[in-house]
Coordinates of C-alpha atoms and ligand atoms in Angstrom, one line a residue:
X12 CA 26.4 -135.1 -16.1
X13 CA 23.7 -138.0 -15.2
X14 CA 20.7 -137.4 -13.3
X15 CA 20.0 -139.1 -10.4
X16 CA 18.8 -143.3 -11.0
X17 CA 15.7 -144.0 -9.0
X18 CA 16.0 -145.4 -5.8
X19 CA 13.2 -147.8 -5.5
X20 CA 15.8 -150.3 -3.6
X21 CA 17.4 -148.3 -1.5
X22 CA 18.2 -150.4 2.0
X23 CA 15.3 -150.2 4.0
X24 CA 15.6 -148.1 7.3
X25 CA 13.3 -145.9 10.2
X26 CA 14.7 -142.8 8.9
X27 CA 14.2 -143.2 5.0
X28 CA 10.7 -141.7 5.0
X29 CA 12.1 -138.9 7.3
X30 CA 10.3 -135.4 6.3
X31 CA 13.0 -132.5 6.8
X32 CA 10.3 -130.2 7.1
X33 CA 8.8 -132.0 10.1
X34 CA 11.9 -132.8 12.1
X35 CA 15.0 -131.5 10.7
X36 CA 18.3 -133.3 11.1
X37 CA 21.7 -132.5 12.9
X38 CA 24.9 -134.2 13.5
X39 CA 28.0 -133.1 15.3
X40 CA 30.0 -134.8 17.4
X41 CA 33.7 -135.2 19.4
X42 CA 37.0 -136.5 18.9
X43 CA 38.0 -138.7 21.7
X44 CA 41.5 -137.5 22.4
X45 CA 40.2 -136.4 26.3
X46 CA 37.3 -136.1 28.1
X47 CA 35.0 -133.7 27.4
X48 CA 35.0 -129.9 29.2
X49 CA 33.1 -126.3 29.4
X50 CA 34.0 -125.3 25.7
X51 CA 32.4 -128.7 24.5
X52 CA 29.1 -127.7 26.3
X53 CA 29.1 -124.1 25.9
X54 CA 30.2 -124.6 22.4
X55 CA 27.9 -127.4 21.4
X56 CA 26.8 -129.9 23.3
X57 CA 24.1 -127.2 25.7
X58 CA 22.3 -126.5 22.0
X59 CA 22.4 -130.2 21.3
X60 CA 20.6 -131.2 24.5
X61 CA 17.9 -128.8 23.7
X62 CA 17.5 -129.6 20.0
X63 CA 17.0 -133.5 20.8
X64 CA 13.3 -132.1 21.5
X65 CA 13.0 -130.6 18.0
X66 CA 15.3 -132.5 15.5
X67 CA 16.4 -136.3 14.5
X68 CA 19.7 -136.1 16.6
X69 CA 23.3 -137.9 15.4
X70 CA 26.1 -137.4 17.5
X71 CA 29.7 -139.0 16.2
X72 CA 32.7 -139.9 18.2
X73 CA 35.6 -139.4 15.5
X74 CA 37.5 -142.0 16.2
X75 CA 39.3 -142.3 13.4
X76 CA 40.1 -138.4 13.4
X77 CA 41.6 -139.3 16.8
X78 CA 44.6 -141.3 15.3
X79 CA 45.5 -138.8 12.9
X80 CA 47.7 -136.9 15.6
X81 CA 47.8 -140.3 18.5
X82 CA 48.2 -143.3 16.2
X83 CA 50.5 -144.4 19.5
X84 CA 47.9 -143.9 21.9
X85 CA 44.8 -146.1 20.3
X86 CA 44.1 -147.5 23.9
X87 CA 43.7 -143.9 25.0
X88 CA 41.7 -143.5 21.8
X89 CA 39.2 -146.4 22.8
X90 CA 38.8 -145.7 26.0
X91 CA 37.5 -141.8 25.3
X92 CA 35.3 -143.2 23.5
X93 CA 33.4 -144.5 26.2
X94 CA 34.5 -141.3 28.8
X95 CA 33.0 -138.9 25.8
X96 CA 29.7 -141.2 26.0
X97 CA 29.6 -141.0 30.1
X98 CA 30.1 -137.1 29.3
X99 CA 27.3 -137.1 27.2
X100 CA 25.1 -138.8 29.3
X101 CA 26.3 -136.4 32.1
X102 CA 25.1 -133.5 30.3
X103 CA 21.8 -134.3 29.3
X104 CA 22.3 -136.4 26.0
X105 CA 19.5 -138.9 26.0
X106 CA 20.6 -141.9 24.1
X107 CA 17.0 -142.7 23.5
X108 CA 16.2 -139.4 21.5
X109 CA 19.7 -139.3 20.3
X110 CA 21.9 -141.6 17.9
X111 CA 25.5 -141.9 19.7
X112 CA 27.9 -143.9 17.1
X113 CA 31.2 -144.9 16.5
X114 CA 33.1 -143.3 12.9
X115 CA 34.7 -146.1 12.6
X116 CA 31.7 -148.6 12.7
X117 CA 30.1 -147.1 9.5
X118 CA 31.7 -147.7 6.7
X119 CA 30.1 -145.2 4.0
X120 CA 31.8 -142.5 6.2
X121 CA 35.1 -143.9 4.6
X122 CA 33.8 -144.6 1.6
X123 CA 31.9 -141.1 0.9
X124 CA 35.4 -139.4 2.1
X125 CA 37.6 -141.5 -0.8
X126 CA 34.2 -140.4 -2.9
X127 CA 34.8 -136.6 -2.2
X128 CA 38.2 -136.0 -1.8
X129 CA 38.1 -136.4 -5.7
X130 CA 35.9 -132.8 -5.6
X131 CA 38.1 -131.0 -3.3
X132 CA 41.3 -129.4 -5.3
X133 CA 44.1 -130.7 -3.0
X134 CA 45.2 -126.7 -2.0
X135 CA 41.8 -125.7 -0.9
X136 CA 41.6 -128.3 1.8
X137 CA 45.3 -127.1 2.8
X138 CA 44.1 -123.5 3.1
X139 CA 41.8 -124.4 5.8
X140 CA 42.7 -122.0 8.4
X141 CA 41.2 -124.3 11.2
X142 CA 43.8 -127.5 10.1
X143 CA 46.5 -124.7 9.5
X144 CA 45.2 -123.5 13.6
X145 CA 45.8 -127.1 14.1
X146 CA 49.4 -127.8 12.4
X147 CA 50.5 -124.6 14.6
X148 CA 49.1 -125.1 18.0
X149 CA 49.5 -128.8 18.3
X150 CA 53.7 -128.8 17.3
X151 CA 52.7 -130.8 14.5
X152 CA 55.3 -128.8 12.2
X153 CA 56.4 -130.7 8.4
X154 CA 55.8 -134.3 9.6
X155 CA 51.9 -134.7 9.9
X156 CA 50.8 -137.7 8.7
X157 CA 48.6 -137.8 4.8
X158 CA 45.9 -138.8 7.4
X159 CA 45.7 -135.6 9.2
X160 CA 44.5 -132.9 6.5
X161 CA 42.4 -136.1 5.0
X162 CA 40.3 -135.3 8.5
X163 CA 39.1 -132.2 6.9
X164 CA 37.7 -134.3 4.1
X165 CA 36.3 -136.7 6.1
X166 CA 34.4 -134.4 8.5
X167 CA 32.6 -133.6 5.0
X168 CA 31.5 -137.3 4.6
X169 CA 30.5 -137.6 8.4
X170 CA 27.9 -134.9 8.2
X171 CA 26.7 -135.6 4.6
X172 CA 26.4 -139.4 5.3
X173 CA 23.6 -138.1 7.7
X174 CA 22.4 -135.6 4.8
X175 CA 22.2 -133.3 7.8
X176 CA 20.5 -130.0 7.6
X177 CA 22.8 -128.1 10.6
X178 CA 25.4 -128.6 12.7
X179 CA 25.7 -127.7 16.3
X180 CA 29.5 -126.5 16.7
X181 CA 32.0 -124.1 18.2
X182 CA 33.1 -121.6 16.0
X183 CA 36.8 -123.2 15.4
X184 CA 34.6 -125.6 13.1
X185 CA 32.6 -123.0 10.7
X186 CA 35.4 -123.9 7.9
X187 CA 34.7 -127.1 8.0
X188 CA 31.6 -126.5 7.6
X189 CA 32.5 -124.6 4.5
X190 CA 34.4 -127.0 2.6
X191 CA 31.5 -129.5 3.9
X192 CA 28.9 -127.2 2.1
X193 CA 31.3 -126.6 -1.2
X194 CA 31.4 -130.6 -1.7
X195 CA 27.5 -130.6 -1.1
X196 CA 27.3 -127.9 -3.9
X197 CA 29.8 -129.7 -6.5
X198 CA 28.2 -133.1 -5.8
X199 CA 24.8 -132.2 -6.8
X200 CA 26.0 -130.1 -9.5
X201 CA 28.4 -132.8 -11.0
X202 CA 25.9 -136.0 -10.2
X203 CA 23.0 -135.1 -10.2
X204 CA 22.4 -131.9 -12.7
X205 CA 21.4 -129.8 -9.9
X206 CA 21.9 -125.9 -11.5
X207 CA 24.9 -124.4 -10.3
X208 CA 23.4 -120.6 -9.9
X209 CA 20.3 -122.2 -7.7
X210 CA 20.1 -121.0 -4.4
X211 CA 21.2 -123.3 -1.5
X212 CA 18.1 -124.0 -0.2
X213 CA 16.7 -125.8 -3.8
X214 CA 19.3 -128.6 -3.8
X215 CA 17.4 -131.4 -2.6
X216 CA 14.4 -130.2 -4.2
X217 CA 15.9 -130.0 -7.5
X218 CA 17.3 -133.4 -7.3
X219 CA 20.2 -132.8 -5.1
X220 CA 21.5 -136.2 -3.0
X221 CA 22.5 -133.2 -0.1
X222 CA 21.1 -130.8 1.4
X223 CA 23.4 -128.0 2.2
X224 CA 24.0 -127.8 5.6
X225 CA 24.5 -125.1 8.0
X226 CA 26.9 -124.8 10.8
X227 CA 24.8 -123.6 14.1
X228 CA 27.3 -121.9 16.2
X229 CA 26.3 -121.2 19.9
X230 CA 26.0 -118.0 21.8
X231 CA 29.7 -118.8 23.0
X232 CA 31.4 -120.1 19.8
X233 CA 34.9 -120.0 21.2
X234 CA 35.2 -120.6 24.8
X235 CA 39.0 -119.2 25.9
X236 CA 40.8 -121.6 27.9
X237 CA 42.0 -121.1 31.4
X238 CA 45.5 -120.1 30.2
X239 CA 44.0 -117.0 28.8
X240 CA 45.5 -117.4 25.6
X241 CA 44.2 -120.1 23.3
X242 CA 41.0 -121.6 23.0
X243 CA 39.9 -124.4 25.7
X244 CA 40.9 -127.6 24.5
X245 CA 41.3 -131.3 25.8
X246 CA 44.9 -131.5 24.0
X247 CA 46.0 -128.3 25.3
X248 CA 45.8 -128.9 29.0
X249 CA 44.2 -125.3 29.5
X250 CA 41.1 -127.0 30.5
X251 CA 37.8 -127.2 33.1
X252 CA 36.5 -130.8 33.1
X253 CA 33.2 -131.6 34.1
X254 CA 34.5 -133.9 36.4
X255 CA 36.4 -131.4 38.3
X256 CA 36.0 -130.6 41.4
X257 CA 35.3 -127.5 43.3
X258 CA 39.0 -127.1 44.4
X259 CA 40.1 -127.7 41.0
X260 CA 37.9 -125.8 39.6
X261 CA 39.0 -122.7 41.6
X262 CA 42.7 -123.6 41.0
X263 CA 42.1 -123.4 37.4
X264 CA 39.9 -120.6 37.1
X265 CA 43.2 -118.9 39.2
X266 CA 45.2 -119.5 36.8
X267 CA 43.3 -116.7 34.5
X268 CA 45.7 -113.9 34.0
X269 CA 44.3 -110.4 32.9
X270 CA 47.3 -108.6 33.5
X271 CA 45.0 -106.2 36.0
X272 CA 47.0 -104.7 38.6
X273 CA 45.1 -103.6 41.6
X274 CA 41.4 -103.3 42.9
X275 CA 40.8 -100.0 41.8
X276 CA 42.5 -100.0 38.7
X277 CA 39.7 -99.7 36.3
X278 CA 39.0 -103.2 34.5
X279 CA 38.2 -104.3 30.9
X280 CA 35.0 -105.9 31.1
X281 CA 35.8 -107.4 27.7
X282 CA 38.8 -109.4 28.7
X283 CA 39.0 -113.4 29.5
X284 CA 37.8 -113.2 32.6
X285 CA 34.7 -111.7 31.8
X286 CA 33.9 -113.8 29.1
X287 CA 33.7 -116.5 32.2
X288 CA 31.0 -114.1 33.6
X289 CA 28.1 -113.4 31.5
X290 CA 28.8 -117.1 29.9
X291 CA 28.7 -118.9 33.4
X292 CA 27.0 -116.3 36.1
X293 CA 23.3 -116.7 35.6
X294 CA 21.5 -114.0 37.2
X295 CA 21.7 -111.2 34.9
X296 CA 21.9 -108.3 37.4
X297 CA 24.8 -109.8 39.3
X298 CA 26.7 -109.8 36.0
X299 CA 25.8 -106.3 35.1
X300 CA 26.9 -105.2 38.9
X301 CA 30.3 -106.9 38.2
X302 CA 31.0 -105.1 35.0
X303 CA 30.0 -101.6 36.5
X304 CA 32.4 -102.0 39.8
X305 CA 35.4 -103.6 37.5
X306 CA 35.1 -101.1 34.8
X307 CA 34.8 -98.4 37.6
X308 CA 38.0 -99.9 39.3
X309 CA 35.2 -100.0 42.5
X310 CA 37.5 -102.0 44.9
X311 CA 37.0 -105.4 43.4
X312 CA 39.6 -107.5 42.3
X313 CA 39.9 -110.0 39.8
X314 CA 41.0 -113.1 42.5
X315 CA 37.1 -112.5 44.1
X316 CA 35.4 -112.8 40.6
X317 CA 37.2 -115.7 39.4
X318 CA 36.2 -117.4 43.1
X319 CA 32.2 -116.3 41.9
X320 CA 32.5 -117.6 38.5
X321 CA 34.1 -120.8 40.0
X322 CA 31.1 -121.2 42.2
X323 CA 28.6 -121.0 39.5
X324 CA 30.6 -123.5 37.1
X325 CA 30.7 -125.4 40.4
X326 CA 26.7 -125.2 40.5
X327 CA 26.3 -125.9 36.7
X328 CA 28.6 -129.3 37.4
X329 CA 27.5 -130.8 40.4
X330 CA 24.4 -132.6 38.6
X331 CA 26.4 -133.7 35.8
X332 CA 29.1 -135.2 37.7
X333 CA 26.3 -136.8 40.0
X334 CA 25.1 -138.0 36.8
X335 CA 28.2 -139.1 35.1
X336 CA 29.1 -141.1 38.4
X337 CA 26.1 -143.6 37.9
X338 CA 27.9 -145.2 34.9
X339 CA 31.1 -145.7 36.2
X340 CA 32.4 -148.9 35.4
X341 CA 29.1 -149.8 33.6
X342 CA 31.4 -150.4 30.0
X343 CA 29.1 -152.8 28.7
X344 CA 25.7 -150.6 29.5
X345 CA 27.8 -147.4 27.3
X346 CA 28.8 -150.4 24.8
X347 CA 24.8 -151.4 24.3
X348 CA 24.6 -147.5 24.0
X349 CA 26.9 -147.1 21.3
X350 CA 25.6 -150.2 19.3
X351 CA 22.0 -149.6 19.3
X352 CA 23.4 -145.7 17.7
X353 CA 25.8 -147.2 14.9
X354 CA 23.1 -149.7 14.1
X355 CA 21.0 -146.8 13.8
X356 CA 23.7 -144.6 12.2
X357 CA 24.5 -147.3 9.4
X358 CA 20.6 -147.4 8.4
X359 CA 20.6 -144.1 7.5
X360 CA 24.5 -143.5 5.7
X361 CA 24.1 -146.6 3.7
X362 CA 20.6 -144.6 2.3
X363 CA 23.2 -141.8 1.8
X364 CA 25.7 -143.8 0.4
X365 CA 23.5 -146.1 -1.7
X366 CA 21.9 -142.4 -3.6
X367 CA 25.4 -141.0 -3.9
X368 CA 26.4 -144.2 -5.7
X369 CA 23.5 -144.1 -7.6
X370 CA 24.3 -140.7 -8.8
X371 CA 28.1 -140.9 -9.4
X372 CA 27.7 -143.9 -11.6
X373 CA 28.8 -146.7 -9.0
X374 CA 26.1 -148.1 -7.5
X375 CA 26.1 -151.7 -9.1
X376 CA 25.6 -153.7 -6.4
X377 CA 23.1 -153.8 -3.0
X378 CA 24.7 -154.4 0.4
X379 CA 23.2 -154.4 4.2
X380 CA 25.8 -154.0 7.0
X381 CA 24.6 -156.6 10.1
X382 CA 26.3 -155.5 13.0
X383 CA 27.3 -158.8 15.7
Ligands
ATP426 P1 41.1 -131.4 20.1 O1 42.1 -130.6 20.9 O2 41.4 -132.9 20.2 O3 40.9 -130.9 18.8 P2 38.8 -130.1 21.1 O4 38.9 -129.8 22.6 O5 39.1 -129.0 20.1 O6 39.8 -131.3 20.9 P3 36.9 -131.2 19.4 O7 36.5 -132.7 19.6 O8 37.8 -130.9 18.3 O9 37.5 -130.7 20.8 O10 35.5 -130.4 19.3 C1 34.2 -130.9 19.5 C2 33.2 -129.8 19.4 O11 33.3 -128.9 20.5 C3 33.4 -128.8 18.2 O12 32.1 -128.5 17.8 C4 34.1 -127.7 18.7 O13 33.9 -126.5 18.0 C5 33.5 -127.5 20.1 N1 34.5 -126.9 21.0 C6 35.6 -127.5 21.4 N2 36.3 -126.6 22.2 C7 35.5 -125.5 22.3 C8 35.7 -124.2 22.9 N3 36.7 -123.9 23.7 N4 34.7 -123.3 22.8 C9 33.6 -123.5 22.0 N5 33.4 -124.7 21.4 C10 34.3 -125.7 21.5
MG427 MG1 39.4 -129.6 17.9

């Protein structure tokens, strides 16, 4: 064990005298493999617009994470990185409050994931039911590359570069989280002498480089996709863009199946379709009329709801797609956007990295990352 070496010259950055008590800190973020679609903002990025207000705000764009299932497709790759910044920007993200970066532009995100894949027992990142989700869903079957269950580690290192206190995410990401918070845990108990028995909460406090963050799942953690079956996902081509159109939008939301028969057949109000209504139907008493007359089988059919709930996704998208059409062909204005947030991103994850070093015996040299 070592304690922690002082960090009197740590890189100098805005967010080094940052008080967690005053504004707590949150990253999260998206792999571009698509643009971004309902579960995204139902899932995460809705409670990241509002906590923009509240908390010092990093959002990633997992670039890297990307090629570990599309190494063949690293144009596609590059260029979601800039839709996923138009989505953001469509939704409400405001780049001023907010630090948008690219993965692969900070390097102690690679280097903190080589760091902690040393406290991770190789068959406890392989029982992570989310990668195992993953290796199922997406046909990846024996021939994934090393790279792909290394993501898992590597998500670890993108939110404890940012030593951040929550993350916003859908529920598919809560054991990510875990592993996230057991490197956390082992990292200030190996490095830095923090007491293994102490609660969570102390780690920092008693010396701990991380925090131990928690995951902040949203009041729809798991979206369904509009094949009914699996959860909405860009890679599974079950999904409602916010680009899309009305028509579209209606075309998909037909493609719902409940397996309901007839209008008076009494409905289960717990099925897919309803999880479309209370999550995108905003007045309250509409929703609790539609639940009586389908659970009633009351001569309502399941084609007229899906037309409702298509009208108030409809509602819910028009501003955004007004929004995202303003920086359509503007690549160098999202470029700027995602520079100023990397430079911003590297300030603080070379602090992180610089501490862990310090603690872990490897911190021999100072560095400063000047971006061109
Ligand atoms: P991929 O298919 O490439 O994995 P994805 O659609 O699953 O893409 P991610 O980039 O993996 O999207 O997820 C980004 C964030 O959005 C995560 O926090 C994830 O939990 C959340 N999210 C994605 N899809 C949904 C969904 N259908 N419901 C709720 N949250 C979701
Ligand atoms: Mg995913």
């Amino acid at each position: 064990m070592t304690s922690p070496s002082p960090n009197t010259d740590a890189p100098a950055s805005s967010t080094s005298t940052h008080d967690p008590a005053v504004r707590p800190r949150i990253l999260t973020g998206d792999t571009p493999t698509g643009q971004l679609h309902l579960g995204h903002y139902v899932g995460s990025v809705r409670r990241r617009v509002e906590l923009q207000e509240t908390h010092e705000c990093y959002f990633i764009l997992a670039n890297m994470h990307a090629y570990t299932t599309r190494i063949d497709k690293s144009d596609e790759i590059r260029r979601d990185c800039l839709e996923i910044v138009r989505d953001y920007l469509a939704m409400g993200i405001d780049p001023d409050k907010s630090a948008i970066f690219l993965q692969s532009e900070v390097p102690a995100i690679a280097e903190l994931t080589f760091l902690f894949a040393m406290l991770l027992p190789f068959n406890r990142v392989m029982r992570n039911p989310t990668l195992k989700d993953e290796i199922r869903v997406k046909g990846l079957g024996e021939n994934y590359s090393f790279g792909f269950p290394l993501y898992a580690v590597g998500q670890t290192a993108d939110i404890l570069s940012f030593r951040a206190h929550s993350v916003p995410v859908g529920e598919d990401q809560v054991p990510h989280l875990e592993l996230t918070r057991e490197v956390a845990r082992k990292f200030n108990q190996v490095f830095c002498g923090v007491d293994e028995h102490c609660d969570d909460s102390e780690h920092e406090q008693l010396g701990g480089v991380f925090p131990i963050p928690v995951a902040d799942v949203g009041r729809v953690g798991r979206l369904v996709g509009t094949d009914g079956v699996n959860k909405m996902s860009k890679s599974l081509n079950n999904a409602i863009f916010i680009t899309d159109t009305f028509k579209k939008i209606k075309k998909k939301m037909g493609q719902l199946y409940t397996g309901r028969q007839s209008l008076t057949e009494p409905g289960d109000v717990n099925n897919n379709l309803f999880q479309y209504v209370r999550t995108f139907i905003e007045d309250a008493g509409r929703v609790a009329e539609l639940e009586r007359a389908y659970a009633a089988g009351d001569n309502i059919g399941d084609g007229h709801i899906k037309v409702e709930v298509a009208e108030a996704i409809d509602k819910l998208l028009e501003p955004m797609r007004e929004r995202r059409a303003q920086y359509e062909g503007k690549d160098a204005e999202i470029l700027e956007i995602l520079k100023a947030g990397t430079e911003r991103a590297n300030a603080l994850a070379e602090e992180t990295l610089a501490r862990a070093k310090d603690a872990a015996n490897l911190g021999f040299f100072r560095r400063e990352i000047r971006m061109g």
